[in-house]
């Protein structure tokens, strides 16, 4: 398994971690404004689009890794249970 990394945005994509829309998308779709969505959307359609994106990436030879697969739980949290986004913990205002 390749470790997803990026040296530059123009490098060839070889491996990527992805997250299929789930309960967080459903909550956001119900009340889009406060959840930073431009408008209501279909979670079912978002899931279909996500699956199609994964197919396209895999067909192009990209290793697609579901989020959390093969990761130590400590890599996903800041020790207090908060999820990390990119390199910084998500903070709610």
GROMACS .gro file of N, CA and C in nm, residues 73-85 88-92:
model
   54
   73UNK      N    1  -0.566   0.464   1.481
   73UNK     CA    2  -0.664   0.566   1.523
   73UNK      C    3  -0.601   0.695   1.573
   74UNK      N    4  -0.481   0.688   1.629
   74UNK     CA    5  -0.413   0.809   1.676
   74UNK      C    6  -0.375   0.902   1.562
   75UNK      N    7  -0.366   0.846   1.439
   75UNK     CA    8  -0.336   0.930   1.323
   75UNK      C    9  -0.457   1.012   1.281
   76UNK      N   10  -0.576   0.972   1.325
   76UNK     CA   11  -0.699   1.040   1.285
   76UNK      C   12  -0.749   1.139   1.388
   77UNK      N   13  -0.695   1.134   1.509
   77UNK     CA   14  -0.746   1.222   1.614
   77UNK      C   15  -0.632   1.300   1.677
   78UNK      N   16  -0.670   1.399   1.752
   78UNK     CA   17  -0.569   1.481   1.820
   78UNK      C   18  -0.550   1.437   1.964
   79UNK      N   19  -0.583   1.312   1.994
   79UNK     CA   20  -0.568   1.261   2.129
   79UNK      C   21  -0.691   1.281   2.213
   80UNK      N   22  -0.770   1.382   2.181
   80UNK     CA   23  -0.893   1.409   2.254
   80UNK      C   24  -1.016   1.368   2.174
   81UNK      N   25  -0.994   1.297   2.067
   81UNK     CA   26  -1.106   1.249   1.988
   81UNK      C   27  -1.142   1.338   1.871
   82UNK      N   28  -1.080   1.455   1.859
   82UNK     CA   29  -1.111   1.545   1.748
   82UNK      C   30  -1.046   1.499   1.619
   83UNK      N   31  -1.120   1.506   1.510
   83UNK     CA   32  -1.068   1.463   1.381
   83UNK      C   33  -0.975   1.571   1.324
   84UNK      N   34  -0.867   1.527   1.261
   84UNK     CA   35  -0.775   1.619   1.194
   84UNK      C   36  -0.818   1.637   1.049
   85UNK      N   37  -0.809   1.759   1.001
   85UNK     CA   38  -0.836   1.792   0.862
   85UNK      C   39  -0.703   1.838   0.803
   88UNK      N   40  -0.418   2.014   1.029
   88UNK     CA   41  -0.465   2.088   1.146
   88UNK      C   42  -0.595   2.030   1.197
   89UNK      N   43  -0.616   2.030   1.328
   89UNK     CA   44  -0.744   1.982   1.381
   89UNK      C   45  -0.858   2.073   1.337
   90UNK      N   46  -0.973   2.015   1.316
   90UNK     CA   47  -1.092   2.093   1.282
   90UNK      C   48  -1.136   2.166   1.408
   91UNK      N   49  -1.158   2.294   1.395
   91UNK     CA   50  -1.204   2.374   1.508
   91UNK      C   51  -1.337   2.437   1.471
   92UNK      N   52  -1.433   2.426   1.558
   92UNK     CA   53  -1.564   2.487   1.536
   92UNK      C   54  -1.567   2.624   1.602
   0.00000   0.00000   0.00000
